[in-house]
Short mmCIF file of the N, C-alpha and C atoms (twelve columns), coordinates in Angstrom:
data_MODEL
# 
_entry.id   MODEL 
# 
loop_
_atom_site.group_PDB 
_atom_site.id 
_atom_site.type_symbol 
_atom_site.label_atom_id 
_atom_site.label_alt_id 
_atom_site.label_comp_id 
_atom_site.label_asym_id 
_atom_site.label_seq_id 
_atom_site.Cartn_x 
_atom_site.Cartn_y 
_atom_site.Cartn_z 
_atom_site.pdbx_PDB_model_num 
ATOM 1   N N  . UNK A 1  0.839   -1.172  0.000   1 
ATOM 2   C CA . UNK A 1  0.000   0.000   0.000   1 
ATOM 3   C C  . UNK A 1  0.883   1.233   0.000   1 
ATOM 4   N N  . UNK A 2  0.457   2.243   -0.683  1 
ATOM 5   C CA . UNK A 2  1.197   3.486   -0.804  1 
ATOM 6   C C  . UNK A 2  0.904   4.375   0.398   1 
ATOM 7   N N  . UNK A 3  1.930   4.960   0.994   1 
ATOM 8   C CA . UNK A 3  1.734   5.786   2.174   1 
ATOM 9   C C  . UNK A 3  1.912   7.265   1.894   1 
ATOM 10  N N  . UNK A 4  2.031   7.670   0.630   1 
ATOM 11  C CA . UNK A 4  2.155   9.076   0.293   1 
ATOM 12  C C  . UNK A 4  0.910   9.819   0.745   1 
ATOM 13  N N  . UNK A 5  1.081   11.101  1.118   1 
ATOM 14  C CA . UNK A 5  -0.058  11.882  1.575   1 
ATOM 15  C C  . UNK A 5  -0.926  12.371  0.434   1 
ATOM 16  N N  . UNK A 6  -0.413  12.446  -0.780  1 
ATOM 17  C CA . UNK A 6  -1.181  12.935  -1.918  1 
ATOM 18  C C  . UNK A 6  -1.754  11.801  -2.755  1 
ATOM 19  N N  . UNK A 7  -2.269  10.796  -2.098  1 
ATOM 20  C CA . UNK A 7  -2.865  9.681   -2.824  1 
ATOM 21  C C  . UNK A 7  -4.377  9.717   -2.659  1 
ATOM 22  N N  . UNK A 8  -5.021  9.008   -3.549  1 
ATOM 23  C CA . UNK A 8  -6.478  8.881   -3.493  1 
ATOM 24  C C  . UNK A 8  -6.834  7.405   -3.469  1 
ATOM 25  N N  . UNK A 9  -7.991  7.135   -2.913  1 
ATOM 26  C CA . UNK A 9  -8.520  5.776   -2.911  1 
ATOM 27  C C  . UNK A 9  -9.481  5.683   -4.092  1 
ATOM 28  N N  . UNK A 10 -9.309  4.663   -4.908  1 
ATOM 29  C CA . UNK A 10 -10.167 4.478   -6.070  1 
ATOM 30  C C  . UNK A 10 -10.499 3.004   -6.243  1 
ATOM 31  N N  . UNK A 11 -11.617 2.777   -6.881  1 
ATOM 32  C CA . UNK A 11 -12.033 1.427   -7.229  1 
ATOM 33  C C  . UNK A 11 -12.210 1.375   -8.740  1 
ATOM 34  N N  . UNK A 12 -11.521 0.430   -9.368  1 
ATOM 35  C CA . UNK A 12 -11.642 0.243   -10.806 1 
ATOM 36  C C  . UNK A 12 -12.434 -1.037  -11.030 1 
ATOM 37  N N  . UNK A 13 -13.564 -0.892  -11.715 1 
ATOM 38  C CA . UNK A 13 -14.381 -2.044  -12.091 1 
ATOM 39  C C  . UNK A 13 -14.091 -2.406  -13.533 1 
ATOM 40  N N  . UNK A 14 -13.798 -3.669  -13.777 1 
ATOM 41  C CA . UNK A 14 -13.421 -4.131  -15.111 1 
ATOM 42  C C  . UNK A 14 -14.328 -5.287  -15.515 1 
ATOM 43  N N  . UNK A 15 -14.863 -5.207  -16.726 1 
ATOM 44  C CA . UNK A 15 -15.597 -6.327  -17.311 1 
ATOM 45  C C  . UNK A 15 -14.822 -6.754  -18.552 1 
ATOM 46  N N  . UNK A 16 -14.407 -7.984  -18.540 1 
ATOM 47  C CA . UNK A 16 -13.613 -8.551  -19.630 1 
ATOM 48  C C  . UNK A 16 -14.510 -9.510  -20.400 1 
ATOM 49  N N  . UNK A 17 -14.803 -9.174  -21.671 1 
ATOM 50  C CA . UNK A 17 -15.735 -10.014 -22.427 1 
ATOM 51  C C  . UNK A 17 -15.063 -10.878 -23.484 1 
ATOM 52  N N  . UNK A 18 -13.734 -10.950 -23.434 1 
ATOM 53  C CA . UNK A 18 -12.987 -11.834 -24.318 1 
ATOM 54  C C  . UNK A 18 -11.692 -12.219 -23.611 1 
ATOM 55  N N  . UNK A 19 -11.122 -13.333 -24.008 1 
ATOM 56  C CA . UNK A 19 -9.848  -13.743 -23.408 1 
ATOM 57  C C  . UNK A 19 -8.658  -13.143 -24.152 1 
ATOM 58  N N  . UNK A 20 -8.943  -12.390 -25.192 1 
ATOM 59  C CA . UNK A 20 -7.899  -11.818 -26.048 1 
ATOM 60  C C  . UNK A 20 -6.889  -10.968 -25.267 1 
ATOM 61  N N  . UNK A 21 -7.347  -10.239 -24.267 1 
ATOM 62  C CA . UNK A 21 -6.481  -9.293  -23.558 1 
ATOM 63  C C  . UNK A 21 -6.073  -9.735  -22.159 1 
ATOM 64  N N  . UNK A 22 -6.331  -10.982 -21.800 1 
ATOM 65  C CA . UNK A 22 -6.058  -11.445 -20.437 1 
ATOM 66  C C  . UNK A 22 -4.593  -11.267 -20.054 1 
ATOM 67  N N  . UNK A 23 -3.680  -11.716 -20.905 1 
ATOM 68  C CA . UNK A 23 -2.258  -11.613 -20.576 1 
ATOM 69  C C  . UNK A 23 -1.816  -10.158 -20.441 1 
ATOM 70  N N  . UNK A 24 -2.266  -9.318  -21.361 1 
ATOM 71  C CA . UNK A 24 -1.901  -7.903  -21.325 1 
ATOM 72  C C  . UNK A 24 -2.511  -7.215  -20.102 1 
ATOM 73  N N  . UNK A 25 -3.740  -7.577  -19.759 1 
ATOM 74  C CA . UNK A 25 -4.396  -7.025  -18.569 1 
ATOM 75  C C  . UNK A 25 -3.626  -7.395  -17.312 1 
ATOM 76  N N  . UNK A 26 -3.283  -8.666  -17.164 1 
ATOM 77  C CA . UNK A 26 -2.535  -9.107  -15.982 1 
ATOM 78  C C  . UNK A 26 -1.160  -8.457  -15.906 1 
ATOM 79  N N  . UNK A 27 -0.505  -8.293  -17.038 1 
ATOM 80  C CA . UNK A 27 0.799   -7.627  -17.063 1 
ATOM 81  C C  . UNK A 27 0.660   -6.166  -16.628 1 
ATOM 82  N N  . UNK A 28 -0.358  -5.505  -17.119 1 
ATOM 83  C CA . UNK A 28 -0.602  -4.110  -16.764 1 
ATOM 84  C C  . UNK A 28 -0.877  -3.957  -15.267 1 
ATOM 85  N N  . UNK A 29 -1.700  -4.836  -14.735 1 
ATOM 86  C CA . UNK A 29 -1.996  -4.774  -13.302 1 
ATOM 87  C C  . UNK A 29 -0.763  -5.070  -12.459 1 
ATOM 88  N N  . UNK A 30 0.096   -5.944  -12.920 1 
ATOM 89  C CA . UNK A 30 1.322   -6.225  -12.163 1 
ATOM 90  C C  . UNK A 30 2.268   -5.027  -12.192 1 
ATOM 91  N N  . UNK A 31 2.252   -4.252  -13.281 1 
ATOM 92  C CA . UNK A 31 3.072   -3.046  -13.349 1 
ATOM 93  C C  . UNK A 31 2.639   -2.021  -12.303 1 
ATOM 94  N N  . UNK A 32 1.361   -1.985  -11.985 1 
ATOM 95  C CA . UNK A 32 0.815   -1.043  -11.012 1 
ATOM 96  C C  . UNK A 32 0.603   -1.708  -9.647  1 
ATOM 97  N N  . UNK A 33 1.194   -2.860  -9.452  1 
ATOM 98  C CA . UNK A 33 0.993   -3.654  -8.244  1 
ATOM 99  C C  . UNK A 33 1.288   -2.942  -6.941  1 
ATOM 100 N N  . UNK A 34 2.243   -2.027  -6.938  1 
ATOM 101 C CA . UNK A 34 2.588   -1.332  -5.695  1 
ATOM 102 C C  . UNK A 34 1.459   -0.434  -5.208  1 
ATOM 103 N N  . UNK A 35 0.507   -0.097  -6.075  1 
ATOM 104 C CA . UNK A 35 -0.607  0.765   -5.718  1 
ATOM 105 C C  . UNK A 35 -1.898  -0.006  -5.443  1 
ATOM 106 N N  . UNK A 36 -1.894  -1.298  -5.751  1 
ATOM 107 C CA . UNK A 36 -3.102  -2.104  -5.591  1 
ATOM 108 C C  . UNK A 36 -3.229  -2.573  -4.149  1 
ATOM 109 N N  . UNK A 37 -4.350  -2.197  -3.537  1 
ATOM 110 C CA . UNK A 37 -4.644  -2.600  -2.162  1 
ATOM 111 C C  . UNK A 37 -5.275  -3.992  -2.161  1 
ATOM 112 N N  . UNK A 38 -6.124  -4.242  -3.148  1 
ATOM 113 C CA . UNK A 38 -6.789  -5.537  -3.245  1 
ATOM 114 C C  . UNK A 38 -7.341  -5.754  -4.639  1 
ATOM 115 N N  . UNK A 39 -7.535  -7.016  -4.967  1 
ATOM 116 C CA . UNK A 39 -8.037  -7.391  -6.288  1 
ATOM 117 C C  . UNK A 39 -8.953  -8.593  -6.124  1 
ATOM 118 N N  . UNK A 40 -10.097 -8.522  -6.815  1 
ATOM 119 C CA . UNK A 40 -11.020 -9.652  -6.790  1 
ATOM 120 C C  . UNK A 40 -11.482 -9.921  -8.214  1 
ATOM 121 N N  . UNK A 41 -11.392 -11.152 -8.633  1 
ATOM 122 C CA . UNK A 41 -11.848 -11.535 -9.955  1 
ATOM 123 C C  . UNK A 41 -12.899 -12.616 -9.869  1 
ATOM 124 N N  . UNK A 42 -13.958 -12.432 -10.645 1 
ATOM 125 C CA . UNK A 42 -15.062 -13.387 -10.639 1 
ATOM 126 C C  . UNK A 42 -15.346 -13.822 -12.075 1 
ATOM 127 N N  . UNK A 43 -15.137 -15.098 -12.383 1 
ATOM 128 C CA . UNK A 43 -15.530 -15.574 -13.712 1 
ATOM 129 C C  . UNK A 43 -17.041 -15.827 -13.724 1 
ATOM 130 N N  . UNK A 44 -17.750 -15.148 -14.588 1 
ATOM 131 C CA . UNK A 44 -19.196 -15.321 -14.706 1 
ATOM 132 C C  . UNK A 44 -19.434 -16.172 -15.944 1 
ATOM 133 N N  . UNK A 45 -19.361 -17.473 -15.743 1 
ATOM 134 C CA . UNK A 45 -19.400 -18.426 -16.852 1 
ATOM 135 C C  . UNK A 45 -20.716 -18.401 -17.628 1 
ATOM 136 N N  . UNK A 46 -21.815 -18.132 -16.939 1 
ATOM 137 C CA . UNK A 46 -23.125 -18.101 -17.604 1 
ATOM 138 C C  . UNK A 46 -23.150 -17.049 -18.718 1 
ATOM 139 N N  . UNK A 47 -22.468 -15.923 -18.510 1 
ATOM 140 C CA . UNK A 47 -22.431 -14.846 -19.499 1 
ATOM 141 C C  . UNK A 47 -21.119 -14.826 -20.278 1 
ATOM 142 N N  . UNK A 48 -20.198 -15.728 -19.947 1 
ATOM 143 C CA . UNK A 48 -18.889 -15.825 -20.597 1 
ATOM 144 C C  . UNK A 48 -18.078 -14.530 -20.485 1 
ATOM 145 N N  . UNK A 49 -18.091 -13.942 -19.285 1 
ATOM 146 C CA . UNK A 49 -17.319 -12.736 -18.996 1 
ATOM 147 C C  . UNK A 49 -16.570 -12.920 -17.680 1 
ATOM 148 N N  . UNK A 50 -15.634 -12.034 -17.436 1 
ATOM 149 C CA . UNK A 50 -14.949 -11.975 -16.140 1 
ATOM 150 C C  . UNK A 50 -15.160 -10.584 -15.571 1 
ATOM 151 N N  . UNK A 51 -15.420 -10.527 -14.275 1 
ATOM 152 C CA . UNK A 51 -15.632 -9.269  -13.575 1 
ATOM 153 C C  . UNK A 51 -14.500 -9.114  -12.575 1 
ATOM 154 N N  . UNK A 52 -13.795 -8.002  -12.659 1 
ATOM 155 C CA . UNK A 52 -12.625 -7.776  -11.806 1 
ATOM 156 C C  . UNK A 52 -12.788 -6.431  -11.118 1 
ATOM 157 N N  . UNK A 53 -12.496 -6.400  -9.829  1 
ATOM 158 C CA . UNK A 53 -12.469 -5.119  -9.121  1 
ATOM 159 C C  . UNK A 53 -11.074 -4.928  -8.537  1 
ATOM 160 N N  . UNK A 54 -10.583 -3.705  -8.677  1 
ATOM 161 C CA . UNK A 54 -9.250  -3.354  -8.207  1 
ATOM 162 C C  . UNK A 54 -9.381  -2.165  -7.262  1 
ATOM 163 N N  . UNK A 55 -8.922  -2.310  -6.034  1 
ATOM 164 C CA . UNK A 55 -8.886  -1.196  -5.082  1 
ATOM 165 C C  . UNK A 55 -7.479  -0.601  -5.118  1 
ATOM 166 N N  . UNK A 56 -7.401  0.717   -5.297  1 
ATOM 167 C CA . UNK A 56 -6.115  1.405   -5.427  1 
ATOM 168 C C  . UNK A 56 -5.945  2.480   -4.367  1 
ATOM 169 N N  . UNK A 57 -4.712  2.699   -3.968  1 
ATOM 170 C CA . UNK A 57 -4.306  3.851   -3.160  1 
ATOM 171 C C  . UNK A 57 -3.109  4.427   -3.895  1 
ATOM 172 N N  . UNK A 58 -3.351  5.490   -4.687  1 
ATOM 173 C CA . UNK A 58 -2.319  5.987   -5.593  1 
ATOM 174 C C  . UNK A 58 -2.534  7.468   -5.886  1 
ATOM 175 N N  . UNK A 59 -1.495  8.136   -6.366  1 
ATOM 176 C CA . UNK A 59 -1.672  9.511   -6.837  1 
ATOM 177 C C  . UNK A 59 -2.656  9.535   -8.006  1 
ATOM 178 N N  . UNK A 60 -3.352  10.649  -8.160  1 
ATOM 179 C CA . UNK A 60 -4.377  10.767  -9.188  1 
ATOM 180 C C  . UNK A 60 -3.835  10.478  -10.593 1 
ATOM 181 N N  . UNK A 61 -2.621  10.927  -10.889 1 
ATOM 182 C CA . UNK A 61 -2.076  10.694  -12.235 1 
ATOM 183 C C  . UNK A 61 -1.820  9.215   -12.502 1 
ATOM 184 N N  . UNK A 62 -1.475  8.472   -11.485 1 
ATOM 185 C CA . UNK A 62 -1.252  7.026   -11.636 1 
ATOM 186 C C  . UNK A 62 -2.586  6.331   -11.913 1 
ATOM 187 N N  . UNK A 63 -3.615  6.702   -11.161 1 
ATOM 188 C CA . UNK A 63 -4.942  6.106   -11.361 1 
ATOM 189 C C  . UNK A 63 -5.441  6.416   -12.770 1 
ATOM 190 N N  . UNK A 64 -5.266  7.654   -13.198 1 
ATOM 191 C CA . UNK A 64 -5.702  8.054   -14.538 1 
ATOM 192 C C  . UNK A 64 -4.935  7.303   -15.624 1 
ATOM 193 N N  . UNK A 65 -3.640  7.140   -15.433 1 
ATOM 194 C CA . UNK A 65 -2.822  6.417   -16.414 1 
ATOM 195 C C  . UNK A 65 -3.280  4.968   -16.538 1 
ATOM 196 N N  . UNK A 66 -3.502  4.313   -15.407 1 
ATOM 197 C CA . UNK A 66 -3.959  2.925   -15.435 1 
ATOM 198 C C  . UNK A 66 -5.330  2.838   -16.101 1 
ATOM 199 N N  . UNK A 67 -6.241  3.719   -15.732 1 
ATOM 200 C CA . UNK A 67 -7.578  3.711   -16.320 1 
ATOM 201 C C  . UNK A 67 -7.517  3.895   -17.830 1 
ATOM 202 N N  . UNK A 68 -6.684  4.799   -18.293 1 
ATOM 203 C CA . UNK A 68 -6.546  5.039   -19.726 1 
ATOM 204 C C  . UNK A 68 -6.001  3.834   -20.461 1 
ATOM 205 N N  . UNK A 69 -5.004  3.187   -19.880 1 
ATOM 206 C CA . UNK A 69 -4.413  2.003   -20.511 1 
ATOM 207 C C  . UNK A 69 -5.413  0.844   -20.551 1 
ATOM 208 N N  . UNK A 70 -6.200  0.704   -19.487 1 
ATOM 209 C CA . UNK A 70 -7.217  -0.348  -19.474 1 
ATOM 210 C C  . UNK A 70 -8.238  -0.117  -20.576 1 
ATOM 211 N N  . UNK A 71 -8.619  1.136   -20.780 1 
ATOM 212 C CA . UNK A 71 -9.615  1.473   -21.780 1 
ATOM 213 C C  . UNK A 71 -9.172  1.195   -23.203 1 
ATOM 214 N N  . UNK A 72 -7.885  1.074   -23.423 1 
ATOM 215 C CA . UNK A 72 -7.372  0.807   -24.767 1 
ATOM 216 C C  . UNK A 72 -7.271  -0.687  -25.087 1 
ATOM 217 N N  . UNK A 73 -7.465  -1.538  -24.090 1 
ATOM 218 C CA . UNK A 73 -7.363  -2.979  -24.324 1 
ATOM 219 C C  . UNK A 73 -8.630  -3.505  -24.983 1 
ATOM 220 N N  . UNK A 74 -8.478  -4.319  -26.029 1 
ATOM 221 C CA . UNK A 74 -9.650  -4.902  -26.695 1 
ATOM 222 C C  . UNK A 74 -10.431 -5.813  -25.749 1 
ATOM 223 N N  . UNK A 75 -11.749 -5.673  -25.751 1 
ATOM 224 C CA . UNK A 75 -12.595 -6.534  -24.933 1 
ATOM 225 C C  . UNK A 75 -12.648 -6.159  -23.475 1 
ATOM 226 N N  . UNK A 76 -12.070 -5.009  -23.102 1 
ATOM 227 C CA . UNK A 76 -12.048 -4.565  -21.714 1 
ATOM 228 C C  . UNK A 76 -12.899 -3.309  -21.575 1 
ATOM 229 N N  . UNK A 77 -13.853 -3.359  -20.668 1 
ATOM 230 C CA . UNK A 77 -14.651 -2.190  -20.306 1 
ATOM 231 C C  . UNK A 77 -14.342 -1.885  -18.845 1 
ATOM 232 N N  . UNK A 78 -14.050 -0.632  -18.534 1 
ATOM 233 C CA . UNK A 78 -13.717 -0.305  -17.155 1 
ATOM 234 C C  . UNK A 78 -14.263 1.070   -16.773 1 
ATOM 235 N N  . UNK A 79 -14.506 1.215   -15.492 1 
ATOM 236 C CA . UNK A 79 -14.938 2.481   -14.895 1 
ATOM 237 C C  . UNK A 79 -14.186 2.648   -13.587 1 
ATOM 238 N N  . UNK A 80 -13.857 3.890   -13.303 1 
ATOM 239 C CA . UNK A 80 -13.128 4.203   -12.076 1 
ATOM 240 C C  . UNK A 80 -13.984 5.128   -11.230 1 
ATOM 241 N N  . UNK A 81 -14.080 4.808   -9.949  1 
ATOM 242 C CA . UNK A 81 -14.757 5.688   -9.001  1 
ATOM 243 C C  . UNK A 81 -13.774 6.036   -7.890  1 
ATOM 244 N N  . UNK A 82 -13.925 7.224   -7.355  1 
ATOM 245 C CA . UNK A 82 -13.036 7.704   -6.313  1 
ATOM 246 C C  . UNK A 82 -13.775 7.827   -4.996  1 
ATOM 247 N N  . UNK A 83 -13.091 7.481   -3.925  1 
ATOM 248 C CA . UNK A 83 -13.665 7.626   -2.597  1 
ATOM 249 C C  . UNK A 83 -13.617 9.085   -2.172  1 
ATOM 250 N N  . UNK A 84 -14.618 9.507   -1.455  1 
ATOM 251 C CA . UNK A 84 -14.631 10.861  -0.902  1 
ATOM 252 C C  . UNK A 84 -13.930 10.817  0.452   1 
ATOM 253 N N  . UNK A 85 -12.631 11.027  0.436   1 
ATOM 254 C CA . UNK A 85 -11.847 11.020  1.674   1 
ATOM 255 C C  . UNK A 85 -11.147 12.350  1.828   1 
ATOM 256 N N  . UNK A 86 -10.761 12.652  3.048   1 
ATOM 257 C CA . UNK A 86 -10.059 13.915  3.332   1 
ATOM 258 C C  . UNK A 86 -8.596  13.796  3.022   1 
# 
């Protein structure tokens, strides 16, 4: 977990609807691993998708960079929400 004072808490929700980008997604998340507080992945076999949630504690520019890179991956839909913390 990052202990910098200028960090934000964010949750990134990811829906992966193809296996095409799995390796690239995992590599990207490992690159940002120092900022990841927790990760949960759920394979939803009935709909043939994977649902992943990533909790982050990172500077805003890091969160934005990760979100942007996720959005460029084929078959990946993601949204980022920020916690209202002081």
